[in-house]
Structure formats: structure tokens, C-alpha cells
mmCIF file of C-alpha atoms in Angstrom:
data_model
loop_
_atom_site.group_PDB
_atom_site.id
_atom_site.type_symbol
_atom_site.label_atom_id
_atom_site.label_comp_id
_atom_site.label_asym_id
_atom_site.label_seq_id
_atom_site.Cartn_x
_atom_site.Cartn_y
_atom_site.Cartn_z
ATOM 1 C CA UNK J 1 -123.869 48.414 114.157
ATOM 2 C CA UNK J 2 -124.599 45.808 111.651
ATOM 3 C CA UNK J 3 -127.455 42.996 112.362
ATOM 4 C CA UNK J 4 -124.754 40.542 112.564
ATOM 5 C CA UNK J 5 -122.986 42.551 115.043
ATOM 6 C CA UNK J 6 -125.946 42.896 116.858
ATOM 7 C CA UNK J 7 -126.664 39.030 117.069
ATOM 8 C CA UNK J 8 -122.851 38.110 118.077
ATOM 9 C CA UNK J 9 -123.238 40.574 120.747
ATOM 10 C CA UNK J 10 -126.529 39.173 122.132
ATOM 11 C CA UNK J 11 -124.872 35.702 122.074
ATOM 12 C CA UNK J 12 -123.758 34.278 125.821
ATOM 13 C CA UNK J 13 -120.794 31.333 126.198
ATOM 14 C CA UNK J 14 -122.727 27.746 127.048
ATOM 15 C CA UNK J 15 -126.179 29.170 126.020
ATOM 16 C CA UNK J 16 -127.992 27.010 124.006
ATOM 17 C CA UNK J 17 -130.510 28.810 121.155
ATOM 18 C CA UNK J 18 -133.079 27.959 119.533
ATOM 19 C CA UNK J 19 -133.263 29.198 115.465
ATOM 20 C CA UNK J 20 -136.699 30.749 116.213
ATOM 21 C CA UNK J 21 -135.265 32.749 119.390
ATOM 22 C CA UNK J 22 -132.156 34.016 117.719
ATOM 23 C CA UNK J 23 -133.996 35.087 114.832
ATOM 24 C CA UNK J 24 -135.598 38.523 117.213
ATOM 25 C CA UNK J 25 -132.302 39.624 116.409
ATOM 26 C CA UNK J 26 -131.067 39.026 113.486
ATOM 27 C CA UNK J 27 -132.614 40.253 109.838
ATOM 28 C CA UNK J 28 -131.462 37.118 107.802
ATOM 29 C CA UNK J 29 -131.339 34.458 110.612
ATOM 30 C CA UNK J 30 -130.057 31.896 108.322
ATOM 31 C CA UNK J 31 -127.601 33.528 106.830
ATOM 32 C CA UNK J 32 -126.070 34.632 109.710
ATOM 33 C CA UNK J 33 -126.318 31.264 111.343
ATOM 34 C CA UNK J 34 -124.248 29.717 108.745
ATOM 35 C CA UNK J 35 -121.808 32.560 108.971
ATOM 36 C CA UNK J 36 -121.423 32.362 112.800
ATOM 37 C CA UNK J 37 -120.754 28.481 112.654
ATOM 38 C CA UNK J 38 -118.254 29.304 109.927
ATOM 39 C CA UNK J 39 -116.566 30.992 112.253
ATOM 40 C CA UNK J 40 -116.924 28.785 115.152
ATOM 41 C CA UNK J 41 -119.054 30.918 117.182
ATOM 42 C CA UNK J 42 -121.932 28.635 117.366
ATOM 43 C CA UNK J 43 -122.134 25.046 117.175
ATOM 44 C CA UNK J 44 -125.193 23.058 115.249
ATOM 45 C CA UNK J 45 -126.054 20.388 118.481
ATOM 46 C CA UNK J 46 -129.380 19.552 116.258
ATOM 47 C CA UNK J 47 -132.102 20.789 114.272
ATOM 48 C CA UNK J 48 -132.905 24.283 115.100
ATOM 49 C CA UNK J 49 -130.873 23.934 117.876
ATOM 50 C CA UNK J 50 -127.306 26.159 118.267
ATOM 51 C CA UNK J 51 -125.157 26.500 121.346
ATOM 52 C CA UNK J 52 -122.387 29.106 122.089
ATOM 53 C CA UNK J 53 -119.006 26.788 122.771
ATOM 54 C CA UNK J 54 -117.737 27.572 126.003
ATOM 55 C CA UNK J 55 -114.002 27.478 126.609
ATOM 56 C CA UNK J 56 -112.595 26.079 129.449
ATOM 57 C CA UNK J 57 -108.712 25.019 130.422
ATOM 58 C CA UNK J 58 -109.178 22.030 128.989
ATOM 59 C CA UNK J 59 -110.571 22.884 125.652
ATOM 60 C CA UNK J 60 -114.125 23.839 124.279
ATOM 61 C CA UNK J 61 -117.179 22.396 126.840
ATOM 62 C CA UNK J 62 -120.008 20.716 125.558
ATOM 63 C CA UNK J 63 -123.500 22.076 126.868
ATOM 64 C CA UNK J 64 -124.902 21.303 129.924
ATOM 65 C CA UNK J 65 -127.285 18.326 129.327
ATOM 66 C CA UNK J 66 -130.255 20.120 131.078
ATOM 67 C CA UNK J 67 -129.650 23.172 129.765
ATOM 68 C CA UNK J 68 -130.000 21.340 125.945
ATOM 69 C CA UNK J 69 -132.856 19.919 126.772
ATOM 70 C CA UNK J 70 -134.774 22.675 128.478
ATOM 71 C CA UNK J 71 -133.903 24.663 125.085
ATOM 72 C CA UNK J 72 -134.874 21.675 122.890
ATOM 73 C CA UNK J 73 -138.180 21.098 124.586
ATOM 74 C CA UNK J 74 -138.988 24.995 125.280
ATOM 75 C CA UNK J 75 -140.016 23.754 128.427
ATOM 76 C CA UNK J 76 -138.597 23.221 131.961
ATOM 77 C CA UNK J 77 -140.721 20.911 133.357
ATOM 78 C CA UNK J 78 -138.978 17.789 132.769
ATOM 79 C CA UNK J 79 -137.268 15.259 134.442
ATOM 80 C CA UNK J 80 -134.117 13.330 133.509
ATOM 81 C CA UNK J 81 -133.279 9.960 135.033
ATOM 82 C CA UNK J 82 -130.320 8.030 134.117
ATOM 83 C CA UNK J 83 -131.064 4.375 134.615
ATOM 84 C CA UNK J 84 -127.332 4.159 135.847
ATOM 85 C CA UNK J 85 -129.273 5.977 139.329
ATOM 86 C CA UNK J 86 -131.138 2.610 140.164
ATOM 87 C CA UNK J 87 -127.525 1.051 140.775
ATOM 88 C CA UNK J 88 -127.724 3.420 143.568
ATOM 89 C CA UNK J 89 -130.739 1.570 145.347
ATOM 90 C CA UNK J 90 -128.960 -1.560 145.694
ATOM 91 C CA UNK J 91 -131.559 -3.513 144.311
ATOM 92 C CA UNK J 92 -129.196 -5.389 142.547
ATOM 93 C CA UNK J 93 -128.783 -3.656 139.404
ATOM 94 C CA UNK J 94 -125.166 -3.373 138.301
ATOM 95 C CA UNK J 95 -125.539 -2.598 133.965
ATOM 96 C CA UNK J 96 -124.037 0.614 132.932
ATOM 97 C CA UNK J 97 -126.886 2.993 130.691
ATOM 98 C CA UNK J 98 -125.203 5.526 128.284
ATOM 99 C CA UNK J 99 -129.279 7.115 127.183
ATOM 100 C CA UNK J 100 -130.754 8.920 129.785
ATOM 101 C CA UNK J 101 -134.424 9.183 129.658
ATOM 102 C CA UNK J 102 -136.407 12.666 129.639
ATOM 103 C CA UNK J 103 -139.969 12.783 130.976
ATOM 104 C CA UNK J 104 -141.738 15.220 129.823
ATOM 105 C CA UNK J 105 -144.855 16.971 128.254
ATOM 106 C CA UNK J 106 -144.316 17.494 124.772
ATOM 107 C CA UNK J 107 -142.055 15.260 123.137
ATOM 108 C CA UNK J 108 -141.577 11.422 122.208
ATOM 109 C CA UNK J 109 -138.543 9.511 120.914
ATOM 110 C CA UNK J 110 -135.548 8.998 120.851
ATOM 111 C CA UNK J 111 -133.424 12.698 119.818
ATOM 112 C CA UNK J 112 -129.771 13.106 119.199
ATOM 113 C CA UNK J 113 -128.500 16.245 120.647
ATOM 114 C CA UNK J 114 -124.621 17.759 120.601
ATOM 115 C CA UNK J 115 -123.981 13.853 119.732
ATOM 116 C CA UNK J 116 -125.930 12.263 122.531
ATOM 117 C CA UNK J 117 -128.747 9.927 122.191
ATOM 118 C CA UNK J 118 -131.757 11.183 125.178
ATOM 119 C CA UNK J 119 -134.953 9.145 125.309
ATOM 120 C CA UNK J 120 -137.862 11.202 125.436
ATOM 121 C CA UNK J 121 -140.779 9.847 126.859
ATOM 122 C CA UNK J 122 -144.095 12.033 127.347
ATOM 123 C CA UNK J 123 -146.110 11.695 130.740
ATOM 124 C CA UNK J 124 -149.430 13.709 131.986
ATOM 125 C CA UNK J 125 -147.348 14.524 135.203
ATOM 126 C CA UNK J 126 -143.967 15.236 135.892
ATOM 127 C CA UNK J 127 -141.544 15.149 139.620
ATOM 128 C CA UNK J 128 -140.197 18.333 139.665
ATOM 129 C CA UNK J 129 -137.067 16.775 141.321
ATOM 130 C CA UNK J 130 -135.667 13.234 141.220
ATOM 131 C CA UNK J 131 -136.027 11.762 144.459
ATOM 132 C CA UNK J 132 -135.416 8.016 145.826
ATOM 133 C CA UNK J 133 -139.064 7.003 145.859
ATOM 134 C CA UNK J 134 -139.477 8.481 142.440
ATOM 135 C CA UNK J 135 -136.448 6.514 141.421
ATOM 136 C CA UNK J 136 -138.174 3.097 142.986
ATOM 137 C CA UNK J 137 -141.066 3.750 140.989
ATOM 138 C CA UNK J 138 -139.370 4.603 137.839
ATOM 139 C CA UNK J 139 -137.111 1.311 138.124
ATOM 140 C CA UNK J 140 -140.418 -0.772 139.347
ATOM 141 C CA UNK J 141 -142.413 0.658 135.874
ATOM 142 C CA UNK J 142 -138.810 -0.123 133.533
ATOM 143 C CA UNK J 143 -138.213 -3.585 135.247
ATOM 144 C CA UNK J 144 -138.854 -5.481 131.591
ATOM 145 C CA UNK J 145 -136.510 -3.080 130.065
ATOM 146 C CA UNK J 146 -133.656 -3.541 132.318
ATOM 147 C CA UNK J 147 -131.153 -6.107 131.144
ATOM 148 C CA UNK J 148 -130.526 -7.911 134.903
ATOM 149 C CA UNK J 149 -133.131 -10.611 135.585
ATOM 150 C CA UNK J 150 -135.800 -9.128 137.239
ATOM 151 C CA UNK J 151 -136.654 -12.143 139.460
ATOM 152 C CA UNK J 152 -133.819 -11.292 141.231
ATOM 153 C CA UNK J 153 -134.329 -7.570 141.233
ATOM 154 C CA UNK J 154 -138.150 -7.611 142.412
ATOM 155 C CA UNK J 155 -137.925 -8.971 145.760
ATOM 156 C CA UNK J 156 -135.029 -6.306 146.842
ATOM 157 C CA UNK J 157 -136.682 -3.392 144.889
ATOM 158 C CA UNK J 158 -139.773 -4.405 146.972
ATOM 159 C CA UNK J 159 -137.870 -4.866 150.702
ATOM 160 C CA UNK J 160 -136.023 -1.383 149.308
ATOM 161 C CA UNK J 161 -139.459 0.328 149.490
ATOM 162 C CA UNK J 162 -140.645 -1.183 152.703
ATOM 163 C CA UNK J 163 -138.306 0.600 153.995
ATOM 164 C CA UNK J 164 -139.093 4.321 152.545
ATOM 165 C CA UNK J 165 -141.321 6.663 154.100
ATOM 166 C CA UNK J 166 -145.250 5.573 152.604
ATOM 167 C CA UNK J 167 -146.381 8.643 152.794
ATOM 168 C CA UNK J 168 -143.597 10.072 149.690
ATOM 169 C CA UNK J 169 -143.884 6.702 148.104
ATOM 170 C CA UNK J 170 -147.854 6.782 147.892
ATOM 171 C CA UNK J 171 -147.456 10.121 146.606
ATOM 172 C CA UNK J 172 -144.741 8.888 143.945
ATOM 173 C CA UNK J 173 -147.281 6.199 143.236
ATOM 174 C CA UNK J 174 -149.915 8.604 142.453
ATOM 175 C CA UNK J 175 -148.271 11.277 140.878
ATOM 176 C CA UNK J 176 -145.904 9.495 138.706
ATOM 177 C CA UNK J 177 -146.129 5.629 138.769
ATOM 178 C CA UNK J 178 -147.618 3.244 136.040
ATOM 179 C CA UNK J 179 -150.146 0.894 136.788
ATOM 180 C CA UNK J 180 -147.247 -1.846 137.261
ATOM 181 C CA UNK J 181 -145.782 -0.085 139.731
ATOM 182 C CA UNK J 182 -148.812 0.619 141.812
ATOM 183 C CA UNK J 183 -149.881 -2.896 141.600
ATOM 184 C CA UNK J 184 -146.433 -4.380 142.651
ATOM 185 C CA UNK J 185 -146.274 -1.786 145.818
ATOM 186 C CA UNK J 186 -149.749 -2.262 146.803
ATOM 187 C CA UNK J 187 -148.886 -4.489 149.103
ATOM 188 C CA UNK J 188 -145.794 -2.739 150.775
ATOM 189 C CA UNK J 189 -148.568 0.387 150.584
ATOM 190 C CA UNK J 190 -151.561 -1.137 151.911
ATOM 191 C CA UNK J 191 -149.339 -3.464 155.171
ATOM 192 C CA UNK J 192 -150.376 -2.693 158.335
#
């Protein structure tokens, strides 16, 4: 069986590759990455980065967005927050966000991948999971990027959290909040 044989074989629909990992199995990686996107079998979503299209019903599927970035990072502990989420608190926020942010541990920026824009923004610690006190936090440290006024949003972000359970929000304070966002819920924290 020929090495290209051998790679197209090895290759799963909706995986996403990096060059390095792809090369274990092939003896001229770059050659035979040109020659597989030739042919459609792979798909360039950025640099060093290749995903198998997956065919569905409705034509070819792009890749799963955590899947994409898992592969671009190398690394699963992230988190990815679309701002769109705080609508969900009603706090008051009603813009629409098409860049999700990624917190994470190795990389900062803003990255383009399979034609989406992500915002990558390193922190020491990372939720493993997404969860509304997280969410209050995350809004509380982004309030001067948000587009609504935040004089309007502050005061129902604030009677939002007096009405979470302390204990998860101290601990979303701790592990994962910026001083802004421990300052404006150290009151809510610290009530009797």
C-alpha cells in the first residue's frame, strides 16, 4: 500500500488535523497534503490546520467549532463563551456577537479558522464548563466592551447575582474573575 494510501485511510470524516499529526503517517506530508486537498479530501481551515469534510443531506458540514479549536490549540482545556449567552441573563443585554471568545492557556489573538473569526484570550485558570455564575462574571469583567450602556446593565447584572447561590459565585470569583468583577460583587458577596 502506498504512503498516500496509507494516510487517506487513517483519515476520519469531521476530524480536524493538525500538519504535524498527519505527518506520523505520511513520508512527504506536504506533498500529499496538497494532493489530498486537490482532490477534496481535506480542507485547509488555517495554517497547519486540515479537516476531513463531512457530508451530510444537506451538503458538506463545516467542523465542529470545539472540535477546531481543541485541534488548533492542542489542548482541551478551554472554554468558549459567546457573548450572545449574557442575553440569556436578562441583564439587559440585547446586541447580537458573531466572535466567540476562547479562554485558554496558550494562545492570544484574534485567529481565523474554517472562515470564522474566534478571540483567543489566555488566562492562568480555566472553568471546565460554562456555567451561569461563570457567565455573570465573564459579562461583569467585559462590561466596557459590550456595546449597551453599562449604567443600565450594572444594577441588573448585580440584582442577577444576588440572586445566585454565593457559594458557586465566590468560587467563580476566585477561580476565574478579574479584579473588576470581584470588586463590583463584593458587596452582593460579603451581605449578610
Amino acid at each position: 500500500m502506498s504512503a498516500l494510501a496509507e494516510l487517506k485511510r487513517k483519515l476520519r470524516p469531521g476530524q480536524v488535523y493538525r500538519r504535524k499529526d498527519l505527518a506520523r503517517w505520511s513520508t512527504a506530508v506536504d506533498r500529499h497534503l496538497r494532493q489530498l486537498v486537490m482532490e477534496g479530501r481535506l480542507e485547509k481551515v488555517a495554517n497547519g490546520l486540515y479537516m476531513v469534510p463531512r457530508q451530510t443531506r444537506f451538503g458538506p458540514a463545516p467542523a465542529k467549532p470545539q472540535k477546531l479549536v481543541e485541534t488548533f490549540l492542542g489542548d482541551d482545556r478551554f472554554l468558549m463563551v459567546s457573548p450572545n449567552a449574557y442575553n440569556g441573563l436578562g441583564v439587559g443585554t440585547t446586541q447580537l456577537h458573531n466572535v466567540p471568545v476562547v479562554y485558554n492557556h496558550k494562545r492570544h489573538g484574534r485567529f481565523k479558522l474554517d472562515g470564522r473569526e474566534y478571540d483567543f484570550r489566555m488566562r492562568s485558570t480555566v472553568p471546565s464548563r460554562l456555567t451561569q455564575e461563570v457567565l455573570l462574571v465573564d459579562l461583569l469583567h467585559n462590561l466596557v466592551r459590550l456595546p449597551e450602556d453599562a449604567s443600565g446593565v450594572l444594577p441588573k447584572a448585580l440584582e442577577r447575582a444576588r440572586g445566585m447561590d454565593r457559594k458557586r459565585l465566590a468560587r467563580a470569583v476566585r477561580d476565574f474573575g478579574s479584579a473588576r468583577a470581584e470588586r463590583l460583587l463584593s458587596p452582593v458577596l460579603h451581605s449578610a
